[in-house]
Coordinates of C-alpha atoms and ligand atoms in Angstrom, one line a residue:
X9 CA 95.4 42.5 -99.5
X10 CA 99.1 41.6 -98.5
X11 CA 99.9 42.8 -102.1
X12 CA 99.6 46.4 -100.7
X13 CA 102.2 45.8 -98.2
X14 CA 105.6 47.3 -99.5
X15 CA 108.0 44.5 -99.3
X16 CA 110.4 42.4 -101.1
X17 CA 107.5 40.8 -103.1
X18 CA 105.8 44.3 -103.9
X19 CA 108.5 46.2 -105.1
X20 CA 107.2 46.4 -108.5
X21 CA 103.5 47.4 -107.5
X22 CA 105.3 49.8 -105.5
X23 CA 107.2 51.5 -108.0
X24 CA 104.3 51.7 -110.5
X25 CA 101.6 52.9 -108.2
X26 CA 103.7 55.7 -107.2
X27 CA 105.1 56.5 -111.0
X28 CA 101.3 56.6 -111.5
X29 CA 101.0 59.4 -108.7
X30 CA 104.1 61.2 -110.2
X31 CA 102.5 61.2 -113.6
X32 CA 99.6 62.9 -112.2
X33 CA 101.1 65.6 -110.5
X34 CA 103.2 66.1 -113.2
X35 CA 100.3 66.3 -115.4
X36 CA 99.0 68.7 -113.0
X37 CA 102.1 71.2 -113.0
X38 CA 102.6 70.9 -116.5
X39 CA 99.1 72.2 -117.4
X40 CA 97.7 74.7 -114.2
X41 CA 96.8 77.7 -116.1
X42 CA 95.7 79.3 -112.1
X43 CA 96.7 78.8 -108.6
X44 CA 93.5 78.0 -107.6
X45 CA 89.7 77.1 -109.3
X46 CA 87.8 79.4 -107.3
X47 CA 85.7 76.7 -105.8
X48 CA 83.6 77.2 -103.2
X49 CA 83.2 74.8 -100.3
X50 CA 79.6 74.4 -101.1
X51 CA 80.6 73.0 -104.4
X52 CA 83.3 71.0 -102.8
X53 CA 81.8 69.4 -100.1
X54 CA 79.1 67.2 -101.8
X55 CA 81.8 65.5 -103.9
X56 CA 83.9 64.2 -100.7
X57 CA 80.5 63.6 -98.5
X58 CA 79.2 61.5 -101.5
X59 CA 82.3 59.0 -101.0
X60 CA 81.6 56.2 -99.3
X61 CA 85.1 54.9 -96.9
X62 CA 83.8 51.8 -96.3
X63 CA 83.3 51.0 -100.1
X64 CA 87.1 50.8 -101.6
X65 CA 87.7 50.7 -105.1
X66 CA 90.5 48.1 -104.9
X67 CA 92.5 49.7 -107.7
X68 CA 95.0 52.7 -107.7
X69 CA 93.8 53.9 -111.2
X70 CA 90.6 54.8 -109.7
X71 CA 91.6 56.2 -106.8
X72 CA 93.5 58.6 -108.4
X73 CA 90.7 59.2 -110.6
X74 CA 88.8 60.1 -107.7
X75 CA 91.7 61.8 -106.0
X76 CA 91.1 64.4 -109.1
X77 CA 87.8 65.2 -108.4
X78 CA 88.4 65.7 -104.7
X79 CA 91.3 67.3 -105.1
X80 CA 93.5 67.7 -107.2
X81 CA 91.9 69.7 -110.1
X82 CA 90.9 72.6 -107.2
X83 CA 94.0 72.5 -104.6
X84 CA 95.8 76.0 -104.8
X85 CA 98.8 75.6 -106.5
X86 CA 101.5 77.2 -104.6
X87 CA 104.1 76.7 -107.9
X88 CA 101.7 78.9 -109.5
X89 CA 104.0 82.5 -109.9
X90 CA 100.5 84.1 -109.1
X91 CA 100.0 82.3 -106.0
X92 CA 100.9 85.3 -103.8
X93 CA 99.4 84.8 -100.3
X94 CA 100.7 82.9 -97.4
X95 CA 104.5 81.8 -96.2
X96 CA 103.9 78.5 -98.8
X97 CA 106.8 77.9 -101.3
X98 CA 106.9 76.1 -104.2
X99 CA 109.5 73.2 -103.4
X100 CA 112.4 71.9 -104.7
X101 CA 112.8 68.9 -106.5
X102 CA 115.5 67.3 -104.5
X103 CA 113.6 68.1 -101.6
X104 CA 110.0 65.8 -103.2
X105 CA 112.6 63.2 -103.9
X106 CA 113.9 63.0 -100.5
X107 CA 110.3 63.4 -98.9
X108 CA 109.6 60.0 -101.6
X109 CA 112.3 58.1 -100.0
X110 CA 111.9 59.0 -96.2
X111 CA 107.9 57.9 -96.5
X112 CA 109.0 54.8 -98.2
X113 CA 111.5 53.5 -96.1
X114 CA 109.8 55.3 -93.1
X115 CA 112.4 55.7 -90.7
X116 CA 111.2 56.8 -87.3
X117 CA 113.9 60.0 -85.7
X118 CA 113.1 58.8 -82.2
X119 CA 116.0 56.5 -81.6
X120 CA 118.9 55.1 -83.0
X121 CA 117.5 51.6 -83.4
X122 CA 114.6 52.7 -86.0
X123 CA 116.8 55.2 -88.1
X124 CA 120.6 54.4 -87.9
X125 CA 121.7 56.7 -90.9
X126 CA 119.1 58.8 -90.2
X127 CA 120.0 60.4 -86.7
X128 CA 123.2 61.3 -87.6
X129 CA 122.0 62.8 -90.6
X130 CA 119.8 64.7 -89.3
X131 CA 122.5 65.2 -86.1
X132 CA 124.8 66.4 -89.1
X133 CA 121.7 69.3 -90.5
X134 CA 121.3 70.5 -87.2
X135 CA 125.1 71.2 -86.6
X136 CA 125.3 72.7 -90.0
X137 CA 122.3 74.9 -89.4
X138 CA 124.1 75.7 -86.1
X139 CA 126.9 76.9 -87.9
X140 CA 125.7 78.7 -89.8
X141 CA 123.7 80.5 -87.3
X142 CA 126.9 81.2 -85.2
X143 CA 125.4 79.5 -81.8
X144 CA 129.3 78.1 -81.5
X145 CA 130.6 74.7 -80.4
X146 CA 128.1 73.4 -77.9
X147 CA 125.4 73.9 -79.7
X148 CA 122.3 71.3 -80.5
X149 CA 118.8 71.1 -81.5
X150 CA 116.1 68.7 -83.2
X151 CA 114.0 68.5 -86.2
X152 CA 110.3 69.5 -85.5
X153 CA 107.5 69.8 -87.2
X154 CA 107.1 73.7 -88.3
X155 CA 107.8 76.6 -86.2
X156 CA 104.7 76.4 -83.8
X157 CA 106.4 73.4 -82.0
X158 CA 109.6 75.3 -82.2
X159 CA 108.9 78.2 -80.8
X160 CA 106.8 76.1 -78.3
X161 CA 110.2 73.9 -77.0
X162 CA 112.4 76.9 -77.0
X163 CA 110.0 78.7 -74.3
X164 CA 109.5 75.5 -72.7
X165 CA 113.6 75.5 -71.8
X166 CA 113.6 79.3 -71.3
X167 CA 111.0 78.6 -68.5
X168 CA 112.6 75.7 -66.9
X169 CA 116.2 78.0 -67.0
X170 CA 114.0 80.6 -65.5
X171 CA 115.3 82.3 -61.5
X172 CA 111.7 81.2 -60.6
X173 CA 109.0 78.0 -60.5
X174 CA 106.5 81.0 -59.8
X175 CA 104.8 80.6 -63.1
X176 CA 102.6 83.9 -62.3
X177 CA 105.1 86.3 -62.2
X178 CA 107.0 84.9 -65.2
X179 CA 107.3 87.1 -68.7
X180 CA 107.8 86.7 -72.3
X181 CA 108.4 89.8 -73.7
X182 CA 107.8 89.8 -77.8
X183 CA 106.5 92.7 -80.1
X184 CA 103.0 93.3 -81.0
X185 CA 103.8 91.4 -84.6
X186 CA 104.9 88.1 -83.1
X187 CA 103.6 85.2 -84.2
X188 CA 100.8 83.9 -82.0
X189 CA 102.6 80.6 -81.5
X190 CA 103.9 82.3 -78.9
X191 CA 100.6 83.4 -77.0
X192 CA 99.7 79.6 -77.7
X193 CA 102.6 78.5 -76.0
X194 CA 102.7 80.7 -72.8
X195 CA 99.1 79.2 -72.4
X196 CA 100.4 75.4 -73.0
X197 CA 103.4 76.6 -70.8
X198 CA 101.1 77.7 -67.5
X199 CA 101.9 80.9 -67.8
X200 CA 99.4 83.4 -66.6
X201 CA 97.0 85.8 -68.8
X202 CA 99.6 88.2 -68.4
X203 CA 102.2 86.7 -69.3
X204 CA 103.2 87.7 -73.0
X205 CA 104.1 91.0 -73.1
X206 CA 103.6 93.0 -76.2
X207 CA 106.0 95.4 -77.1
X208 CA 105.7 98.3 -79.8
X209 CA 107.2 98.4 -82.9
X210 CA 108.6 101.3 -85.0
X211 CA 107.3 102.4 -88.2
X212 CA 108.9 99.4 -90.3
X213 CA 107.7 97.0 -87.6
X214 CA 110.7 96.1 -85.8
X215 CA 110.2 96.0 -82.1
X216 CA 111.3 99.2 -80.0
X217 CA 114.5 98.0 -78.1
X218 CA 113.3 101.3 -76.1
X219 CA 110.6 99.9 -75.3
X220 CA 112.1 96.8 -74.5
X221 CA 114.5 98.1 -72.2
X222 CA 112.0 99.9 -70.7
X223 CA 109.3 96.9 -69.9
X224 CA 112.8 95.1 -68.5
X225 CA 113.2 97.7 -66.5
X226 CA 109.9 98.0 -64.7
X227 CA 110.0 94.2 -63.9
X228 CA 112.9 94.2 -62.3
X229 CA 111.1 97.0 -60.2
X230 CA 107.7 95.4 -59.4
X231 CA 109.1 91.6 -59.2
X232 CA 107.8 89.8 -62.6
X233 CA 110.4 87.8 -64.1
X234 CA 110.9 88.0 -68.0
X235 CA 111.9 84.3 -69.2
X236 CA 112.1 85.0 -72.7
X237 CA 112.7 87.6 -75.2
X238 CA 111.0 86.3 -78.2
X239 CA 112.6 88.2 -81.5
X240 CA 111.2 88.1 -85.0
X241 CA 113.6 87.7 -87.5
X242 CA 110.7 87.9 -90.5
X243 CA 107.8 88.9 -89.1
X244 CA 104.8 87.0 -90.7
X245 CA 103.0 90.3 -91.8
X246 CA 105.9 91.9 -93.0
X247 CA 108.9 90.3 -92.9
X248 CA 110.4 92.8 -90.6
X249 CA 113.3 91.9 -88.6
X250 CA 113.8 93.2 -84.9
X251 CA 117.4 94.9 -84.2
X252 CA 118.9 91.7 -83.1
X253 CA 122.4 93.0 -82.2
X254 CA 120.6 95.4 -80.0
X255 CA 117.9 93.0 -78.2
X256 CA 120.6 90.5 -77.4
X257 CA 122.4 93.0 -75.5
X258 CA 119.6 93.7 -73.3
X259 CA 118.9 90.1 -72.5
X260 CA 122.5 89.9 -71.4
X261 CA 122.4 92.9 -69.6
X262 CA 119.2 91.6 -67.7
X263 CA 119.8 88.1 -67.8
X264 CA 117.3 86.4 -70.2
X265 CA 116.9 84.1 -72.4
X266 CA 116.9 85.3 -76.1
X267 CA 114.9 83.6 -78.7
X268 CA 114.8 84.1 -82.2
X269 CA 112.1 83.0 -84.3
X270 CA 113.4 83.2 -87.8
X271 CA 110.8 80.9 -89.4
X272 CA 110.4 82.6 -92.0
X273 CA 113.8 84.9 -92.0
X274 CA 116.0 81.5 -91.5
X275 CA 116.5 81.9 -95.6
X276 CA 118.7 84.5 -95.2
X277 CA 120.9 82.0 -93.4
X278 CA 122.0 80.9 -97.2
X279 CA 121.7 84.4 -98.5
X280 CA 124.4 85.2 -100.7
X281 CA 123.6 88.8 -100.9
X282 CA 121.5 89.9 -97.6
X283 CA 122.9 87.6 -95.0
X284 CA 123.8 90.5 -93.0
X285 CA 120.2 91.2 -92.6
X286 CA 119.7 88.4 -89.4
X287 CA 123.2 89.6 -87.9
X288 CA 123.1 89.5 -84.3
X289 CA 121.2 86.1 -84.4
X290 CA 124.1 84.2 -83.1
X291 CA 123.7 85.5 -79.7
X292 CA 120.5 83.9 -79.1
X293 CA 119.9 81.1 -76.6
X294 CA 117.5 79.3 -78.9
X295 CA 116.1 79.8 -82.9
X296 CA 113.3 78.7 -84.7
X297 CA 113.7 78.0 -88.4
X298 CA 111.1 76.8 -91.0
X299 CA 113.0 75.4 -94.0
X300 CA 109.2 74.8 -94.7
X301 CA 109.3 78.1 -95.7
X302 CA 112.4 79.7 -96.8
X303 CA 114.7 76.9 -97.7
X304 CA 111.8 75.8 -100.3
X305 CA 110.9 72.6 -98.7
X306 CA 107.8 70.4 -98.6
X307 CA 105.7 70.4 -95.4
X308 CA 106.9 69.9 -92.7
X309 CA 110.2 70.4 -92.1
X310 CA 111.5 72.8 -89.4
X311 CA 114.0 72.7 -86.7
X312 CA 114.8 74.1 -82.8
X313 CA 118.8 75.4 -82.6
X314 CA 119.8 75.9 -78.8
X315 CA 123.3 78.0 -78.1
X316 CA 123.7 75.1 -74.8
X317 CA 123.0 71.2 -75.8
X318 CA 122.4 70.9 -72.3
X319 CA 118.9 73.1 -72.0
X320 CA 117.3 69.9 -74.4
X321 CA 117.3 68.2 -71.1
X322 CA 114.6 69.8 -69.9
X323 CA 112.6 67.9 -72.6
X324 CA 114.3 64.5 -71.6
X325 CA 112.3 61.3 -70.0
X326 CA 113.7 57.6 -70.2
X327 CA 111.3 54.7 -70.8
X328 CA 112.5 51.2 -70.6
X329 CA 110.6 50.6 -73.8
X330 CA 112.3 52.7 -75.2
X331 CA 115.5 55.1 -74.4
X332 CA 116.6 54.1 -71.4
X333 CA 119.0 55.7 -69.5
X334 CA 121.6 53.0 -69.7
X335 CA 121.9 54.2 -73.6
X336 CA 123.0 57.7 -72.4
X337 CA 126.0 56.2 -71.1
X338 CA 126.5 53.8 -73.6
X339 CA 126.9 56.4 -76.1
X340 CA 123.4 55.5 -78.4
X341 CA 122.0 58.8 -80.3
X342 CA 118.6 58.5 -79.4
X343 CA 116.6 62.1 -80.4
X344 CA 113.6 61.4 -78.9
X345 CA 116.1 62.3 -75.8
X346 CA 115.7 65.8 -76.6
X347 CA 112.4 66.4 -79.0
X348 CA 108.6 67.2 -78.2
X349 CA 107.8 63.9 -80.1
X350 CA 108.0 60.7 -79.5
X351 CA 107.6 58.8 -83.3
X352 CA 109.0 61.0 -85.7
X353 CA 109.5 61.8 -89.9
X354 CA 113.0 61.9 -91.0
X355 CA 112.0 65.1 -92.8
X356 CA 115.7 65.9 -92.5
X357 CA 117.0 64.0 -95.5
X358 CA 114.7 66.8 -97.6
X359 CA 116.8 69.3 -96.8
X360 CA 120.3 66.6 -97.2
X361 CA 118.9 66.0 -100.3
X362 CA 118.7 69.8 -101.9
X363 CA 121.9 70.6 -99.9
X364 CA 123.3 67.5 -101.6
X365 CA 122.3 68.2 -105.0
X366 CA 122.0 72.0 -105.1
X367 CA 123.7 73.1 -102.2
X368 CA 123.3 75.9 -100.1
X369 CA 124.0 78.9 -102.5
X370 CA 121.6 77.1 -104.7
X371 CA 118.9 77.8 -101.9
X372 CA 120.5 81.3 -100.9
X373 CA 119.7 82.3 -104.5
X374 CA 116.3 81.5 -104.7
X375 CA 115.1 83.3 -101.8
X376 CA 117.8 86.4 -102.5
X377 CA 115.6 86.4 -105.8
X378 CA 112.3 86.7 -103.8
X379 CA 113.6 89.6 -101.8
X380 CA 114.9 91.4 -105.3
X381 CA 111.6 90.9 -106.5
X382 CA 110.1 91.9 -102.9
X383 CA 112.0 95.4 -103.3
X384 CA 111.2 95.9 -106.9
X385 CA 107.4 95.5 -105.9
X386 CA 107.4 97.8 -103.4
X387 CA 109.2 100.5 -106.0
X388 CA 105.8 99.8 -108.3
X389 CA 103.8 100.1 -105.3
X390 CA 105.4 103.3 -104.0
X391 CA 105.3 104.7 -107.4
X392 CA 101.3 103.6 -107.8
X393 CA 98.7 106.4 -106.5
X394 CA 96.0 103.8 -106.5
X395 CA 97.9 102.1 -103.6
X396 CA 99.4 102.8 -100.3
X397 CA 102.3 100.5 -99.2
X398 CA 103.5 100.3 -95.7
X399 CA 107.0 99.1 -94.9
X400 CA 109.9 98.7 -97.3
X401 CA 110.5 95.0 -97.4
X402 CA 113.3 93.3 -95.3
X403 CA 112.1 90.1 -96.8
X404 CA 109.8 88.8 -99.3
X405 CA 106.5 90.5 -98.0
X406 CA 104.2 93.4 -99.2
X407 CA 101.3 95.0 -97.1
X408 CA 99.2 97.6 -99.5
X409 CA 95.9 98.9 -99.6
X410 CA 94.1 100.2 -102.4
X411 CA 93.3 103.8 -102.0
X412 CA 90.9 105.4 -104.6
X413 CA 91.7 108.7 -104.8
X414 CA 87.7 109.7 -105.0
X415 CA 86.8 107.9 -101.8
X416 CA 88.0 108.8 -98.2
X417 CA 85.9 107.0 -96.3
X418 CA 88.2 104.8 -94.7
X419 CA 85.6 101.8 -94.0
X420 CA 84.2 101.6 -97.5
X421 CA 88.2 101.6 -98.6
X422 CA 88.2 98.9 -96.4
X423 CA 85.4 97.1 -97.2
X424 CA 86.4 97.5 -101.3
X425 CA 89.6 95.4 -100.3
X426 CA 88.6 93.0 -98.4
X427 CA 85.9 92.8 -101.4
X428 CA 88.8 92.4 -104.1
X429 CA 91.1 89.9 -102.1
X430 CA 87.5 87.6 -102.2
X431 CA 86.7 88.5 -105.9
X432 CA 90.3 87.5 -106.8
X433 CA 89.9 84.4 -104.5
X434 CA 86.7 83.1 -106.3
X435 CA 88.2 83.7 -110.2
X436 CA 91.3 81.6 -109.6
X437 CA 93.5 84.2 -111.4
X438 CA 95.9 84.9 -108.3
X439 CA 95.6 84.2 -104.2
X440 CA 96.8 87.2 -102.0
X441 CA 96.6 87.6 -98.3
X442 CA 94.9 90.1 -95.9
X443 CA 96.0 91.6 -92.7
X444 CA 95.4 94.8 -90.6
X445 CA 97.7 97.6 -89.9
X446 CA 96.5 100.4 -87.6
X447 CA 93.0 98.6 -87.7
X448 CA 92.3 98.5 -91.3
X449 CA 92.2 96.0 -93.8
X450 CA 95.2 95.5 -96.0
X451 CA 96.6 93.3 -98.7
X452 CA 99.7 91.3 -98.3
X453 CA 101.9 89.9 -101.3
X454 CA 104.3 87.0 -99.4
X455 CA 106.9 86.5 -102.5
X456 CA 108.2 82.8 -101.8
X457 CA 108.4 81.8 -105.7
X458 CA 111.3 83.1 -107.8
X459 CA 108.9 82.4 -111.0
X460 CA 107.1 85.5 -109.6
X461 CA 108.2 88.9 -112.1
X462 CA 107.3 92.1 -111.5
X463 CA 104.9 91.6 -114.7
X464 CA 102.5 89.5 -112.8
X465 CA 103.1 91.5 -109.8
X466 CA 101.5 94.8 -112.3
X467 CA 99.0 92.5 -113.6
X468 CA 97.6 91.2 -110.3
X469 CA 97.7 95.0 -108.5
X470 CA 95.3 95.7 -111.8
X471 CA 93.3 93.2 -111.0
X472 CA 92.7 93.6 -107.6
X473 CA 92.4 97.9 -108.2
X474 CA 89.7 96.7 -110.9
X475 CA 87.8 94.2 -108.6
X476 CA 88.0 97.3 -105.9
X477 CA 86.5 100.0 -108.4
X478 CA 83.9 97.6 -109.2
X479 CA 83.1 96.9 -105.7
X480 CA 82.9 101.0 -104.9
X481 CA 80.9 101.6 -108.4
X482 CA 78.1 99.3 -107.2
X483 CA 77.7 100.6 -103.6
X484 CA 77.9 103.9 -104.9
X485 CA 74.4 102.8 -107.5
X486 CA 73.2 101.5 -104.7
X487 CA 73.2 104.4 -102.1
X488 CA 72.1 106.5 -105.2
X489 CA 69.4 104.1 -106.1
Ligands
PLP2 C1 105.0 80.6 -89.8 C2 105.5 81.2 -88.6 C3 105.5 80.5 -87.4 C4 104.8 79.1 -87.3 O1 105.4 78.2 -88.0 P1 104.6 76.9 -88.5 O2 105.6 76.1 -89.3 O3 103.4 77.4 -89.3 O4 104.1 76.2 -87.3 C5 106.2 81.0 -86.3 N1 106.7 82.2 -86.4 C6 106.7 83.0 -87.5 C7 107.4 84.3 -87.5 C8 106.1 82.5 -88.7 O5 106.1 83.2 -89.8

């Protein structure tokens, strides 16, 4: 069994179990004809049940036989140009190489002593993302492990820089298209059931700095503290971007903290054409980014950016096993100093890598591509009676509904698209997403893969418009049967 340890001895099985893995995937890339088999999870589930843990097959060929029954052959494909649903990417190849290496020499990010190299490279990604935010010269921050946990350490400082310990009256003040990390973290935070506050947005989702000023206003009156502004820069829906500039004035005016979550907007950090877009984020006290998302990386890889290095110390405990204090003043980079985590992927050197071998404007062009492509779709869709699209994309998103121009009956026109986004689901032939605006159901196009053309952007609104008229010709049989 020792023969599975990687070591000096195994190097060789090493390289040809994982060349055997590559081959596979390979194989796979080279020859998905669909994002996605349309399995069902009753189909599925027998398959990994009948497997037996306890029962090993002692030999990699096998287990990657087996690995393409159980998955494999029906995983959804998010290279596939018609996988169109959720904030996935397809990744780049620097960035698989990387995660290849990191897992292999499995360097753990907490301290110095089990990464060398590794803390100051990442160190090195965070000042360069910081840069090219604008936080300024004493800026910091940590790798994390997507944006839930970002968002989730940059409320935990706002809170602790907070006027007050009185966790009831405290206040995050976010729009109503926010990204529920941040309920989830008011709740992890102590924060009382109250204590999100939803703010309206205008008609292309951005958050009403009215409004805004507004909720400041009345709690200053009636004694509630606001902690945290929490800006979208992409909102997960549609990609809408609050009026930064115009939020980080309030928060100076009144005090508090500013944090951006640019999980998925962070892309236009290497924009070459639309940078100008997330202006306004370099007043923030903290930012989220997901290179997970927009920077085409593999899962997981996402970082925290605070304006002041010294707010991470709110997330700083010694242990004598491990970072004691004495190494503070002895000058050893330890990260687990100011991260969430304790043990911790190097998931930096993905994004050294790509910058490495592609560089920046390598990146900035892929996702510039996704937002041409974003603004060309929403051209079709404007131009399409058979669909109503809301929100001119400030990213890479589309939210449209198909509306038959024979039926007004707004639940059976939303009943026919939730109906086609399933029907599509089950063929295979492209994944979309769902959401609701106003309270009814929608379809949402998030454009992460520059392979993506407007030609399969026509062919998969055909699909889902034929899927829909299907769905409505049957009910209609069946009230007149
Ligand atoms: C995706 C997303 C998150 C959460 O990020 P994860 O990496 O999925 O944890 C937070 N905020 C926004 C706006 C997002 O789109």
């Amino acid at each position: 069994m020792r023969s599975h340890l990687l070591n000096d001895t195994t190097a060789e099985h090493y390289r040809r179990s994982v060349t055997e893995g590559v081959e596979r995937v390979a194989a796979k890339l080279a020859t998905t004809q669909r994002p996605f088999t349309g399995v069902t999870v009753d189909a599925l589930a027998p398959v990994i049940e009948r497997i037996d843990l306890d029962r090993p097959l002692h030999d990699t060929t096998a287990a990657l036989d087996e690995l393409e029954d159980v998955y494999l052959r029906d995983a959804v494909y998010f290279h596939h140009p018609r996988y169109l649903a959720h904030l996935n990417c397809p990744v780049v190849i620097p960035a698989v190489l990387g995660e290849a290496v990191l897992s292999a020499v499995n360097s753990s990010l907490d301290t110095w002593d089990q990464s060398a190299g590794g803390t100051l490279i990442e160190r090195k990604l965070i000042d360069w993302t910081a840069a090219r935010i604008g936080l300024g010269a004493a800026a910091d921050g940590v790798f994390t492990s997507g944006g839930t946990q970002s968002n989730l350490q940059a409320l935990l400082l706002a809170r602790e820089e907070a006027k007050t310990r009185d966790l009831a009256t405290l206040r995050v003040l976010t729009s109503e298209v926010s990204h529920f990390s941040v309920q989830k973290s008011a709740k992890l935070l102590g924060l009382g059931p109250d204590a999100v506050v939803s703010i309206p947005v205008d008609h292309d989702k951005r958050m009403q700095t009215v409004a805004l000023a507004r909720e400041l206003a009345r709690c200053a009156e009636d004694g509630r503290v606001p902690m945290a502004v929490v800006a979208t820069a992409g909102s997960t829906d549609f990609g809408s971007i609050d009026p930064l500039p115009e939020i980080a004035e309030l928060c100076a005016q009144y005090g508090v903290w500013m944090h951006v979550d640019a999980a998925y907007g962070c892309g236009l950090l290497a924009s070459l054409k639309h940078r100008d877009r997330i202006d306004g984020i370099e007043h923030a006290d903290s930012v989220t980014v997901d290179y997970h998302k927009s920077f085409f990386q593999p899962v997981s890889s996402s970082a925290v950016l605070v304006r002041d290095a010294a707010t991470l110390r709110h997330a700083t405990y010694h242990a004598e096993y491990l970072n004691p204090r004495r190494m503070v003043t002895e000058r050893i980079p330890n990260q687990v100093d100011k991260s969430l985590q304790t043990t911790r992927r190097f998931d930096a050197l993905k994004l050294w890598m790509t910058l490495r071998v592609m560089g920046a404007d390598g990146i900035g062009r892929l996702f510039d591509e996704v937002c041409d492509l974003a603004r060309d779709g929403w051209r079709l869709l404007a131009a399409d009676p058979r669909f109503d699209v809301v929100v001119e994309p400030s990213l890479s998103t589309l939210v449209f509904r198909y509306v038959p121009a024979a039926v007004t009956d707004p639940t059976s026109i939303d009943r026919a698209n939730l109906y086609a986004r399933k029907a599509l689901f089950a063929s295979g032939d492209a994944v979309v997403a769902g959401t609701k605006v106003a309270g009814r159901h929608y379809l949402k196009f998030t454009l992460l893969n520059p392979e993506t053309t407007t030609a399969d952007i026509t062919a998969v609104l055909d699909l889902i418009a034929g899927h829909a008229e299907q769905y409505l010709g049957e009910s209609l049989d069946r009230v007149a049967s």
